[in-house]
mmCIF file of C-alpha atoms and ligand atoms in Angstrom:
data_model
loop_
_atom_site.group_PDB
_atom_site.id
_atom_site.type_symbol
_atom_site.label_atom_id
_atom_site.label_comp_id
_atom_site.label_asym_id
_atom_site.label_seq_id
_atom_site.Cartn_x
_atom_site.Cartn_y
_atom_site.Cartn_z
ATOM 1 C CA UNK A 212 -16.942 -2.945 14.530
ATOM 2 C CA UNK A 213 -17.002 -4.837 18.069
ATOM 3 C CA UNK A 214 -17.615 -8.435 17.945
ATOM 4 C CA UNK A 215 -16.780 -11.014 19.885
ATOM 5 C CA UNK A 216 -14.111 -13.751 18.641
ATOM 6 C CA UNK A 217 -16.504 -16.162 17.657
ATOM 7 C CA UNK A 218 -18.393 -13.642 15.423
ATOM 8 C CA UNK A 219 -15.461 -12.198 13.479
ATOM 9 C CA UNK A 220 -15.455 -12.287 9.323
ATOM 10 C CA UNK A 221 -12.134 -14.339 9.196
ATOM 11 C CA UNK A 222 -10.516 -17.078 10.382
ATOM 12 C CA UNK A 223 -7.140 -15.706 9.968
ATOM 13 C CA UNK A 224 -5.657 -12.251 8.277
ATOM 14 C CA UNK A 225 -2.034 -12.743 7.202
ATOM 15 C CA UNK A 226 -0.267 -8.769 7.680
ATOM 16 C CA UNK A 227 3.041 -8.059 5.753
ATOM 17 C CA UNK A 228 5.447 -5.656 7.096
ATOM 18 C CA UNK A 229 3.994 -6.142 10.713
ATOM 19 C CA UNK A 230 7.320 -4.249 11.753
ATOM 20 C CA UNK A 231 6.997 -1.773 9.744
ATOM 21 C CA UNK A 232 5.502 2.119 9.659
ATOM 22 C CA UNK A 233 1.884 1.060 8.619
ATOM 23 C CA UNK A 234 2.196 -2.571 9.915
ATOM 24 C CA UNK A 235 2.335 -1.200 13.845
ATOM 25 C CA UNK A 236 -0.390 1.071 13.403
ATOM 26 C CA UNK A 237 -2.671 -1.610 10.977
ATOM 27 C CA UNK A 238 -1.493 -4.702 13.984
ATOM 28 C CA UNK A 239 -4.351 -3.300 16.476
ATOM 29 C CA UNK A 240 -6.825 -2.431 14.153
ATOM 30 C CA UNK A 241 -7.165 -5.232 12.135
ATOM 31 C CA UNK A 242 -7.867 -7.531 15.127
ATOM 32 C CA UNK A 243 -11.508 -7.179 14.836
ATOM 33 C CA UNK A 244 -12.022 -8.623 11.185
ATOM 34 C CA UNK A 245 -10.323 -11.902 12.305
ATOM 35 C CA UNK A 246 -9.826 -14.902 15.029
ATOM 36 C CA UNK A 247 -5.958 -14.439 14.683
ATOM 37 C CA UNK A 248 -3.951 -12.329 13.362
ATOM 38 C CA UNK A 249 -0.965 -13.900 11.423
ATOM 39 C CA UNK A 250 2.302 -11.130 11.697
ATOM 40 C CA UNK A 251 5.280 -11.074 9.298
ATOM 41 C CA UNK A 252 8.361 -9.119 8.624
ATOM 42 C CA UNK A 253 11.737 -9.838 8.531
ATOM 43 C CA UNK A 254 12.374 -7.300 11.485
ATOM 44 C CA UNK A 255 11.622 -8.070 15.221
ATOM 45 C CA UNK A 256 7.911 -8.116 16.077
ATOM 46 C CA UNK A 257 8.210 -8.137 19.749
ATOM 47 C CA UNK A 258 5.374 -11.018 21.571
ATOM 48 C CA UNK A 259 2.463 -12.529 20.193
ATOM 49 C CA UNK A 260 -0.458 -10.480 21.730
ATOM 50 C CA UNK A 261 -3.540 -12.375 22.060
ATOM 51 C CA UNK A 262 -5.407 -13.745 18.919
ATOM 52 C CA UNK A 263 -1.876 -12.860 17.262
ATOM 53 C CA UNK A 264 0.671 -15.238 15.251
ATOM 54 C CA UNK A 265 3.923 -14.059 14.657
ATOM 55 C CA UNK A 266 6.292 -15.587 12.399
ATOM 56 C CA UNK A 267 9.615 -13.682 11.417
ATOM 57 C CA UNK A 268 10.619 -14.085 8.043
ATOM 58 C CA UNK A 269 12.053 -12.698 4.560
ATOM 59 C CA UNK A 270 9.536 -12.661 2.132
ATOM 60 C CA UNK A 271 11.973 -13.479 -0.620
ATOM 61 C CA UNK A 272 11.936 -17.253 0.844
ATOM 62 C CA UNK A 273 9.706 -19.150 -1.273
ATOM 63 C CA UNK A 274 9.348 -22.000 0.938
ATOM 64 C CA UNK A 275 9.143 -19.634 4.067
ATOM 65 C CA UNK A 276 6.391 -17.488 2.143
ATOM 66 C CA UNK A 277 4.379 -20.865 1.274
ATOM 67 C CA UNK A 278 4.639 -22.251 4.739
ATOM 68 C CA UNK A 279 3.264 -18.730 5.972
ATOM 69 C CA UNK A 280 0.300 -18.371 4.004
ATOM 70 C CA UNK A 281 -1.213 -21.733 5.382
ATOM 71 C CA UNK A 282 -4.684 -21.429 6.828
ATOM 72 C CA UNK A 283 -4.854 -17.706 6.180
ATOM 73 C CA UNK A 284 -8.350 -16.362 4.100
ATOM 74 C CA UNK A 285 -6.997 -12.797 3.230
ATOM 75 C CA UNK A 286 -3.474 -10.810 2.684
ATOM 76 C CA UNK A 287 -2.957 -7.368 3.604
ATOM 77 C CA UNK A 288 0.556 -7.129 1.663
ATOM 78 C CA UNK A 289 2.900 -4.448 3.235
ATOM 79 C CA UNK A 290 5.994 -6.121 3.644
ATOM 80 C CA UNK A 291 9.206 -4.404 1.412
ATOM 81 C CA UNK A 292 11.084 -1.892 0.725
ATOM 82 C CA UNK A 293 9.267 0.979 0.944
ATOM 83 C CA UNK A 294 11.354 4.097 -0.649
ATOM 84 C CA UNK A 295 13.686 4.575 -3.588
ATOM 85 C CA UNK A 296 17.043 1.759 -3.407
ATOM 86 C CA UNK A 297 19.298 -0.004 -5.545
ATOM 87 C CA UNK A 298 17.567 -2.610 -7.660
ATOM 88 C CA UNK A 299 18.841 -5.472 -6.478
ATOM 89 C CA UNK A 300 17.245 -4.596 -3.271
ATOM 90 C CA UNK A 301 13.992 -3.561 -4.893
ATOM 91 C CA UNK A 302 14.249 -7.242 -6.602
ATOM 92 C CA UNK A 303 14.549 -8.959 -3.498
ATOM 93 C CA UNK A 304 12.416 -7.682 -0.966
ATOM 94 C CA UNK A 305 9.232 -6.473 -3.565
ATOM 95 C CA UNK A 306 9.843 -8.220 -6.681
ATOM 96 C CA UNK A 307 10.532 -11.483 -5.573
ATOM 97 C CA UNK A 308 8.604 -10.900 -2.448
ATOM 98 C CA UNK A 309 5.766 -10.026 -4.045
ATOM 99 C CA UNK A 310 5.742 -12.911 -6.287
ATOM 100 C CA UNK A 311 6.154 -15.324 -3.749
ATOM 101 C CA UNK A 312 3.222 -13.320 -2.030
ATOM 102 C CA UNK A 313 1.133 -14.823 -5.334
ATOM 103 C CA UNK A 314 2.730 -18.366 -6.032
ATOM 104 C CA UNK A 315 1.541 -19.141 -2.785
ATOM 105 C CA UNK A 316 -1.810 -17.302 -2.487
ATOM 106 C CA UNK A 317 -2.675 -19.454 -5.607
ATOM 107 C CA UNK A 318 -1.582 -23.027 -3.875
ATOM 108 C CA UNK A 319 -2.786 -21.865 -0.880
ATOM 109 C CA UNK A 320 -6.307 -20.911 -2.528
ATOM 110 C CA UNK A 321 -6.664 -17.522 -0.441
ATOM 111 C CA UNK A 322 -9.329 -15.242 -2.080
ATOM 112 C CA UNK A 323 -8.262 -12.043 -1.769
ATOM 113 C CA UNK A 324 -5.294 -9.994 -1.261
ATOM 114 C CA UNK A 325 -4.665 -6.106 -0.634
ATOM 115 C CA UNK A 326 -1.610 -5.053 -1.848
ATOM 116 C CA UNK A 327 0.167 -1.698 -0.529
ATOM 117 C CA UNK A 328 1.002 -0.241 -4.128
ATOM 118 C CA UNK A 329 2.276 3.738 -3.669
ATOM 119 C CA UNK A 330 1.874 7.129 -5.222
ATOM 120 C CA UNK A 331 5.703 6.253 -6.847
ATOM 121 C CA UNK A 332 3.594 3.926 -9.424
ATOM 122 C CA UNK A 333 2.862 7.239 -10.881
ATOM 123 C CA UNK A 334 5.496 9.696 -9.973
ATOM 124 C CA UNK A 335 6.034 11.309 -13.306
ATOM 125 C CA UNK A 336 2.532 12.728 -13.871
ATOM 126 C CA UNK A 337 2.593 16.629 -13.024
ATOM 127 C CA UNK A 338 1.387 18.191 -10.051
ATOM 128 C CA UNK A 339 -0.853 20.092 -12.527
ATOM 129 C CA UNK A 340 -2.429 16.228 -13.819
ATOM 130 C CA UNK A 341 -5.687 15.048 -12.534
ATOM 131 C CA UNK A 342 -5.361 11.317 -12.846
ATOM 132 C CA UNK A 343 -7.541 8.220 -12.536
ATOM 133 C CA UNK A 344 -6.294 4.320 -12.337
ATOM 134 C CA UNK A 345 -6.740 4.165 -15.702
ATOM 135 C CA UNK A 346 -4.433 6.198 -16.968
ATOM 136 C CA UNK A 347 -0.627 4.676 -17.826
ATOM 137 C CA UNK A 348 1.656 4.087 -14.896
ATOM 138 C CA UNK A 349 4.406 6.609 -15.232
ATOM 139 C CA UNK A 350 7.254 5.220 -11.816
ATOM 140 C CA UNK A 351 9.462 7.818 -11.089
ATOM 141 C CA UNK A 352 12.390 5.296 -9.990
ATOM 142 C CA UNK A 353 13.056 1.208 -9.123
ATOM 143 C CA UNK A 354 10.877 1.602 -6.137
ATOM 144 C CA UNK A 355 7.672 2.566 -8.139
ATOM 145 C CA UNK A 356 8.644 0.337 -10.655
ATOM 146 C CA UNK A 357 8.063 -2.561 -8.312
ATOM 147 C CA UNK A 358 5.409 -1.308 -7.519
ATOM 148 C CA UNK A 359 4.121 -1.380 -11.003
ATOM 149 C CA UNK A 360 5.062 -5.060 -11.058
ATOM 150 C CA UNK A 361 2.567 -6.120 -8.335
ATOM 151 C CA UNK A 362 0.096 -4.169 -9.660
ATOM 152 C CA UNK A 363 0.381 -6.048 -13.146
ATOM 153 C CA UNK A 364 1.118 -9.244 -11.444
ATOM 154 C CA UNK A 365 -1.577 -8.938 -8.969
ATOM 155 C CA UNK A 366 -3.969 -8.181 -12.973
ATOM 156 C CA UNK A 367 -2.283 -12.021 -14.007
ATOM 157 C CA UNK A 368 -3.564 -13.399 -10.994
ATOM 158 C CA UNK A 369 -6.908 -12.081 -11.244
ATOM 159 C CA UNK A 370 -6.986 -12.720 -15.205
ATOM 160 C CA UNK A 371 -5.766 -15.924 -14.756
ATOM 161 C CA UNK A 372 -6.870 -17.857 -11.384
ATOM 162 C CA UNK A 373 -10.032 -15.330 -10.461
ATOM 163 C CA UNK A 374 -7.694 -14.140 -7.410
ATOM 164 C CA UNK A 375 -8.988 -11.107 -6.549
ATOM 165 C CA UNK A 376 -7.065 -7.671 -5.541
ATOM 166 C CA UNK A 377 -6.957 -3.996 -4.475
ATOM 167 C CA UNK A 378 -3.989 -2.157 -5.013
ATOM 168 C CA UNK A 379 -3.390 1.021 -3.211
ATOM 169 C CA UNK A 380 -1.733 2.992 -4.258
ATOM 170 C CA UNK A 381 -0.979 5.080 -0.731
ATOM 171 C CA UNK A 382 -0.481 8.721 -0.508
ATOM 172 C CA UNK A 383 1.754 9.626 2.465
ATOM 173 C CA UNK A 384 0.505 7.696 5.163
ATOM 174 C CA UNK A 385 2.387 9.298 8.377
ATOM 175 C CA UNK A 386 1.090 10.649 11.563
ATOM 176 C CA UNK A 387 0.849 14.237 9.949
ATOM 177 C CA UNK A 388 2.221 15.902 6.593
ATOM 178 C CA UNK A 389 5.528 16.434 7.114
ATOM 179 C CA UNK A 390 6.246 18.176 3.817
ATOM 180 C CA UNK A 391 4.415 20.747 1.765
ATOM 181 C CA UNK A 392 3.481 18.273 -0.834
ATOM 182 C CA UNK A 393 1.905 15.932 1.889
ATOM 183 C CA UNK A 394 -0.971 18.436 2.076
ATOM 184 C CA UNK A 395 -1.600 17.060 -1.535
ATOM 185 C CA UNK A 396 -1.136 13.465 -0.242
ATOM 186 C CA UNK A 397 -1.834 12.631 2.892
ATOM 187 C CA UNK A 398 -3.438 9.730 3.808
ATOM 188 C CA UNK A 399 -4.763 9.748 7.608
ATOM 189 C CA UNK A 400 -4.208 6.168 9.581
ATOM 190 C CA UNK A 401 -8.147 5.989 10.011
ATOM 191 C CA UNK A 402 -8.402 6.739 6.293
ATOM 192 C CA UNK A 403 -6.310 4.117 5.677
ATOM 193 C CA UNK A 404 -7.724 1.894 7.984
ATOM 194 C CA UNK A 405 -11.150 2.562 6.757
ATOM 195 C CA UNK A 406 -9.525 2.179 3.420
ATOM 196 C CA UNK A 407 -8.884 -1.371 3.834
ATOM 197 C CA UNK A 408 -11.703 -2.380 5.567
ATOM 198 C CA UNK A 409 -13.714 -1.451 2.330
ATOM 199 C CA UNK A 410 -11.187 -3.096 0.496
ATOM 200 C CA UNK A 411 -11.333 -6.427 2.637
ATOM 201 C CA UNK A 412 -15.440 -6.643 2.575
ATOM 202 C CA UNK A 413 -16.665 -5.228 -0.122
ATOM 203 C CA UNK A 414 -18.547 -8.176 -1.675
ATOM 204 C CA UNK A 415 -16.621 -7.820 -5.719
ATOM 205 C CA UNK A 416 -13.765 -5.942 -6.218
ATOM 206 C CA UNK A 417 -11.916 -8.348 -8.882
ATOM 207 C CA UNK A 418 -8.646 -6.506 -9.920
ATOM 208 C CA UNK A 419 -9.202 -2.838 -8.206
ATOM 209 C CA UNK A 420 -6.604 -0.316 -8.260
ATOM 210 C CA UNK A 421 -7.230 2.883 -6.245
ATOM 211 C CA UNK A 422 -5.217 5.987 -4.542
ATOM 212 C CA UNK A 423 -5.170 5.925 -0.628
ATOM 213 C CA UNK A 424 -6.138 9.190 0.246
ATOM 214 C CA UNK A 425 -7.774 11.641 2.404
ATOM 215 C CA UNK A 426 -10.406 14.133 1.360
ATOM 216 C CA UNK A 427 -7.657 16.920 0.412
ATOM 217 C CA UNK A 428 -7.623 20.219 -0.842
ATOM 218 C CA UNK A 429 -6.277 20.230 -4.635
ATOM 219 C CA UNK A 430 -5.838 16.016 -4.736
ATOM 220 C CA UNK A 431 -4.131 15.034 -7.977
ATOM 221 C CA UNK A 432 -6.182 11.758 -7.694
ATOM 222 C CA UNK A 433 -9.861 10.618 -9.083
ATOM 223 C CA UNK A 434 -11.142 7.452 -7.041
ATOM 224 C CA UNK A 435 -14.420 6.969 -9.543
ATOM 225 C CA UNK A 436 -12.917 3.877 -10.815
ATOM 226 C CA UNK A 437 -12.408 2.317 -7.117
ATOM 227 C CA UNK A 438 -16.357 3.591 -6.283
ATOM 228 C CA UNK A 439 -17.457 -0.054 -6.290
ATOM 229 C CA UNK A 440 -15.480 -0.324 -2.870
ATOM 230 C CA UNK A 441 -17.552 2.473 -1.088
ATOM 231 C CA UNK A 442 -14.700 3.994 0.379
ATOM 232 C CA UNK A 443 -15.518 7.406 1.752
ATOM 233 C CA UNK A 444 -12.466 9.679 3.288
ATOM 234 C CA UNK A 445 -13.469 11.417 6.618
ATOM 235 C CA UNK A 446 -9.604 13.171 7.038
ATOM 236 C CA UNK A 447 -8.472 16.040 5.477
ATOM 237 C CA UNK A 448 -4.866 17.978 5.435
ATOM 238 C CA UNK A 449 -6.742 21.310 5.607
ATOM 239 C CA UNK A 450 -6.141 20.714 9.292
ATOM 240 C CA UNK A 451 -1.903 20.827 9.264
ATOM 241 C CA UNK A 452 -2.375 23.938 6.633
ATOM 242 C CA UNK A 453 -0.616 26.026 9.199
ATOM 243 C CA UNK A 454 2.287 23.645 9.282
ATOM 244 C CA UNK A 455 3.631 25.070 6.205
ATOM 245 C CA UNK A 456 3.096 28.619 5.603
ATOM 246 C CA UNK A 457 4.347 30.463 2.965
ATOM 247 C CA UNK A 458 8.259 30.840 3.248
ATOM 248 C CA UNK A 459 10.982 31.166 0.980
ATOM 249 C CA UNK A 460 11.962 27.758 1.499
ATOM 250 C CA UNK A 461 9.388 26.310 -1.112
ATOM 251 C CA UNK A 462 10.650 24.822 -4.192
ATOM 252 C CA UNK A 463 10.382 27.467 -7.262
ATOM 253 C CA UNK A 464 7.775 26.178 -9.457
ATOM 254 C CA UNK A 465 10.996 25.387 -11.991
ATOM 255 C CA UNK A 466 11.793 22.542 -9.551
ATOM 256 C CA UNK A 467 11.157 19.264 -10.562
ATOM 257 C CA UNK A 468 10.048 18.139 -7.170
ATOM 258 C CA UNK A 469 7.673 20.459 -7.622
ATOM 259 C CA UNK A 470 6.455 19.852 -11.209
ATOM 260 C CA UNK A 471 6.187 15.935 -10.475
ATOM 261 C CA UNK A 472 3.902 14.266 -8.151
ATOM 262 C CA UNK A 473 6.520 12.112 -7.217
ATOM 263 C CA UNK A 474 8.255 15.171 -5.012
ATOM 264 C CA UNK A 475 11.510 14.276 -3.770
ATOM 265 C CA UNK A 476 11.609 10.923 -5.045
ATOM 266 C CA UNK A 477 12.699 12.190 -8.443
ATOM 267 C CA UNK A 478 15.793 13.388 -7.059
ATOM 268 C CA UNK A 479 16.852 9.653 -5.866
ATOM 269 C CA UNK A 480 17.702 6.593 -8.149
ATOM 270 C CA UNK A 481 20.155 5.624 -10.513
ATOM 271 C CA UNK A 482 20.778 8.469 -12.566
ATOM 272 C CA UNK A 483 21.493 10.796 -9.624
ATOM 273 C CA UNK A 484 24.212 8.518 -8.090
HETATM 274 P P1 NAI B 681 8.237 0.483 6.373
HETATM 275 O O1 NAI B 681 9.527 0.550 5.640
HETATM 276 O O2 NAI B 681 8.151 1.163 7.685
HETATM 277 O O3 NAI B 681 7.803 -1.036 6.560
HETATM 278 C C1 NAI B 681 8.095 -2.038 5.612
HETATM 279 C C2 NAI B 681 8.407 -3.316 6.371
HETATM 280 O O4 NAI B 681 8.750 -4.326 5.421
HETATM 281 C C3 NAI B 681 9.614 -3.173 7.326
HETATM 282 O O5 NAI B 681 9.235 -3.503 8.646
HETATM 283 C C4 NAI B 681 10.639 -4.129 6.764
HETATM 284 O O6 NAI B 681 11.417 -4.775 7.767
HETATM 285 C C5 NAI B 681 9.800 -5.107 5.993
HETATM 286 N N1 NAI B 681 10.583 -5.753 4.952
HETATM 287 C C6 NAI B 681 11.469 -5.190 4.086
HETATM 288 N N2 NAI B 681 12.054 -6.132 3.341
HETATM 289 C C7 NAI B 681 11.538 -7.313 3.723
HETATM 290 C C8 NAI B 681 11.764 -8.651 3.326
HETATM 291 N N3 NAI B 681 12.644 -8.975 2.356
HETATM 292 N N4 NAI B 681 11.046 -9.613 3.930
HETATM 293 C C9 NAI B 681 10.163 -9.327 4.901
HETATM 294 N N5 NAI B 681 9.904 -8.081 5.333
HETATM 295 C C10 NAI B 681 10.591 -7.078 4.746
HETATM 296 O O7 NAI B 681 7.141 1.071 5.371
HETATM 297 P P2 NAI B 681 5.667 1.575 5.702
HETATM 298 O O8 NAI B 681 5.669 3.043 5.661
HETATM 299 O O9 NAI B 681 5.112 0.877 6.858
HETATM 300 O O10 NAI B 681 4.905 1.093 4.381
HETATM 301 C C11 NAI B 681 4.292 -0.172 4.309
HETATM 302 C C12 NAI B 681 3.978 -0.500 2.856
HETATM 303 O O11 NAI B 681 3.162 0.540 2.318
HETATM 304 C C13 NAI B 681 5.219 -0.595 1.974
HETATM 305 O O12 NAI B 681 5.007 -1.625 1.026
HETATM 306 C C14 NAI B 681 5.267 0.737 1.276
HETATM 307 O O13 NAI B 681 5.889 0.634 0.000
HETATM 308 C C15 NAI B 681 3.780 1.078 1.168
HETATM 309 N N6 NAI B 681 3.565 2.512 1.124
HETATM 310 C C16 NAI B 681 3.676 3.272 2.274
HETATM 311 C C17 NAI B 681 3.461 4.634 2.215
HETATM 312 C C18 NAI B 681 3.470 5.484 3.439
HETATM 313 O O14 NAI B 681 3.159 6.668 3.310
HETATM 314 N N7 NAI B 681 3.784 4.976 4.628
HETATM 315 C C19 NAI B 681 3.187 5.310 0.932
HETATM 316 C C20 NAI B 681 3.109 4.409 -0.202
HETATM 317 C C21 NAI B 681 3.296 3.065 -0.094
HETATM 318 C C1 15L B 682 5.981 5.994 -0.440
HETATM 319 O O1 15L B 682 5.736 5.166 -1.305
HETATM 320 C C2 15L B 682 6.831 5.665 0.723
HETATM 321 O O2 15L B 682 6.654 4.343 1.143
HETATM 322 C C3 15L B 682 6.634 6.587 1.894
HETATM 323 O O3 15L B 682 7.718 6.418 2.795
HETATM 324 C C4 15L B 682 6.534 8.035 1.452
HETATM 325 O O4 15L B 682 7.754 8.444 0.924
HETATM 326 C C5 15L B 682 5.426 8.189 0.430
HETATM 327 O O5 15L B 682 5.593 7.272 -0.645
HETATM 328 C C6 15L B 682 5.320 9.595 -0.145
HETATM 329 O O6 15L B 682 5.283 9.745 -1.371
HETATM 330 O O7 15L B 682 5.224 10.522 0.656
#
């Protein structure tokens, strides 16, 4: 897309977890869909580039949150914790967060909000499942737990005030796999980026939830309920195949980061402390 400031879709894009992973990579990107870009995190953002905002700040702040969302017309939400921890962490940062995210997207009257759910929302389907977003969540810890929780808070919203959201639920979004099972669930940046552009402009999507990835070999994940959003995956881990050839080190098929799709996340949380 190249348009000139005066021709861009939004007034103002609020980004979550600007400091973040995703949030450095989604900062330059998104600054085509909107006048100014509005930056948060509760890390160091460096200087406001041009046509950027930045406003340091922990999302569990209610008042903080509210005084953030002022002005803004959409919500990419990627601010949290963002692998397994001890719940009262995971309450903070993404429950709380996350809520606060909604209380004051509702007062605030923004339309639309895309929230950065994760494969951990369904962990504890097997590598051998073929799922779609209908099926029932199935977290493989606290993290995807919370994750679960703005995905059916994000439904309320929708049910209730007509707010509308995408959820999604993101592969492994890195530079390139960096495990065996990322070959499964890799999620390029320009996917991703491509990703939310179909999620920020697609005309309906109401309460969408869909799985954020590229166009891999063996995918555990059906998109046909997110069709509606047009999103079509260019990327493919065929590419890094050579990254991990066969060795010895591989999990035996007896391992249960092997027989979940959650991988190595169901050897963290509380019950292997
Ligand atoms: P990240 O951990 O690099 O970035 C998260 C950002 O949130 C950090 O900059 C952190 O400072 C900020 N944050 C944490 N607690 C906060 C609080 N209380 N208030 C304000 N900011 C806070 O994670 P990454 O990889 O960039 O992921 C971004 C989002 O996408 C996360 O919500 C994560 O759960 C989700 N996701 C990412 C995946 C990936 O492959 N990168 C896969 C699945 C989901
Ligand atoms: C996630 O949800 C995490 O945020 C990310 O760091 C990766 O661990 C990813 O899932 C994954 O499953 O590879």
């Amino acid at each position: 897309m190249n348009l000139t400031s005066s021709e861009k879709p939004f007034k103002r894009i609020l980004l979550t977890g600007a400091a973040g992973g995703l949030g450095k990579v989604l900062r330059e990107r998104i600054k085509v869909w909107a006048n100014i870009v509005r930056l948060t995190d509760i890390s160091d953002m460096g200087q406001a580039g041009e046509g950027e905002e930045i406003v340091q700040c922990d999302l569990a702040d209610k008042q903080a949150v509210l005084a953030l969302m002022q002005g803004v017309d959409v919500v990419l939400h990627f601010g949290g914790i963002s692998t397994e921890a001890n719940f009262e962490a995971i309450m903070h940062a993404n429950i709380q967060g996350t809520y606060n995210i909604y209380e004051a997207v509702h007062q605030c009257k923004v339309k639309r909000v895309i929230f950065a759910s994760s494969n951990h929302a369904v962990g504890y389907y097997r590598t051998t499942d073929y799922i779609d977003a209908d099926m029932p969540t199935r977290p493989d810890g606290m993290y995807g737990i919370s994750k679960c929780f703005g995905e059916s808070l994000s439904r309320y919203y929708y049910d209730r005030f007509g707010i509308e959201t995408v959820c999604i639920r993101i592969g492994s979004s890195f530079p390139v796999p960096t495990t065996r099972r990322m070959l499964t669930t890799y999620l390029s940046y320009d996917d991703l980026t491509e990703l939310l552009r179909c999620s920020v402009f697609a005309p309906r999507v109401g309460h969408t939830i869909t799985f954020g990835v590229s166009d891999n070999p063996g995918k555990w994940w059906d998109n046909k309920k997110a069709a509606h959003l047009g999103y079509k995956a260019k990327d493919s881990s065929a590419e890094f195949n050579h990254l991990f050839p066969d060795s010895g080190d591989y999990p035996p098929a007896d391992d249960i980061t092997t027989i979940y799709q959650g991988g190595g996340f169901l050897l963290t949380g509380p019950q292997y402390k």
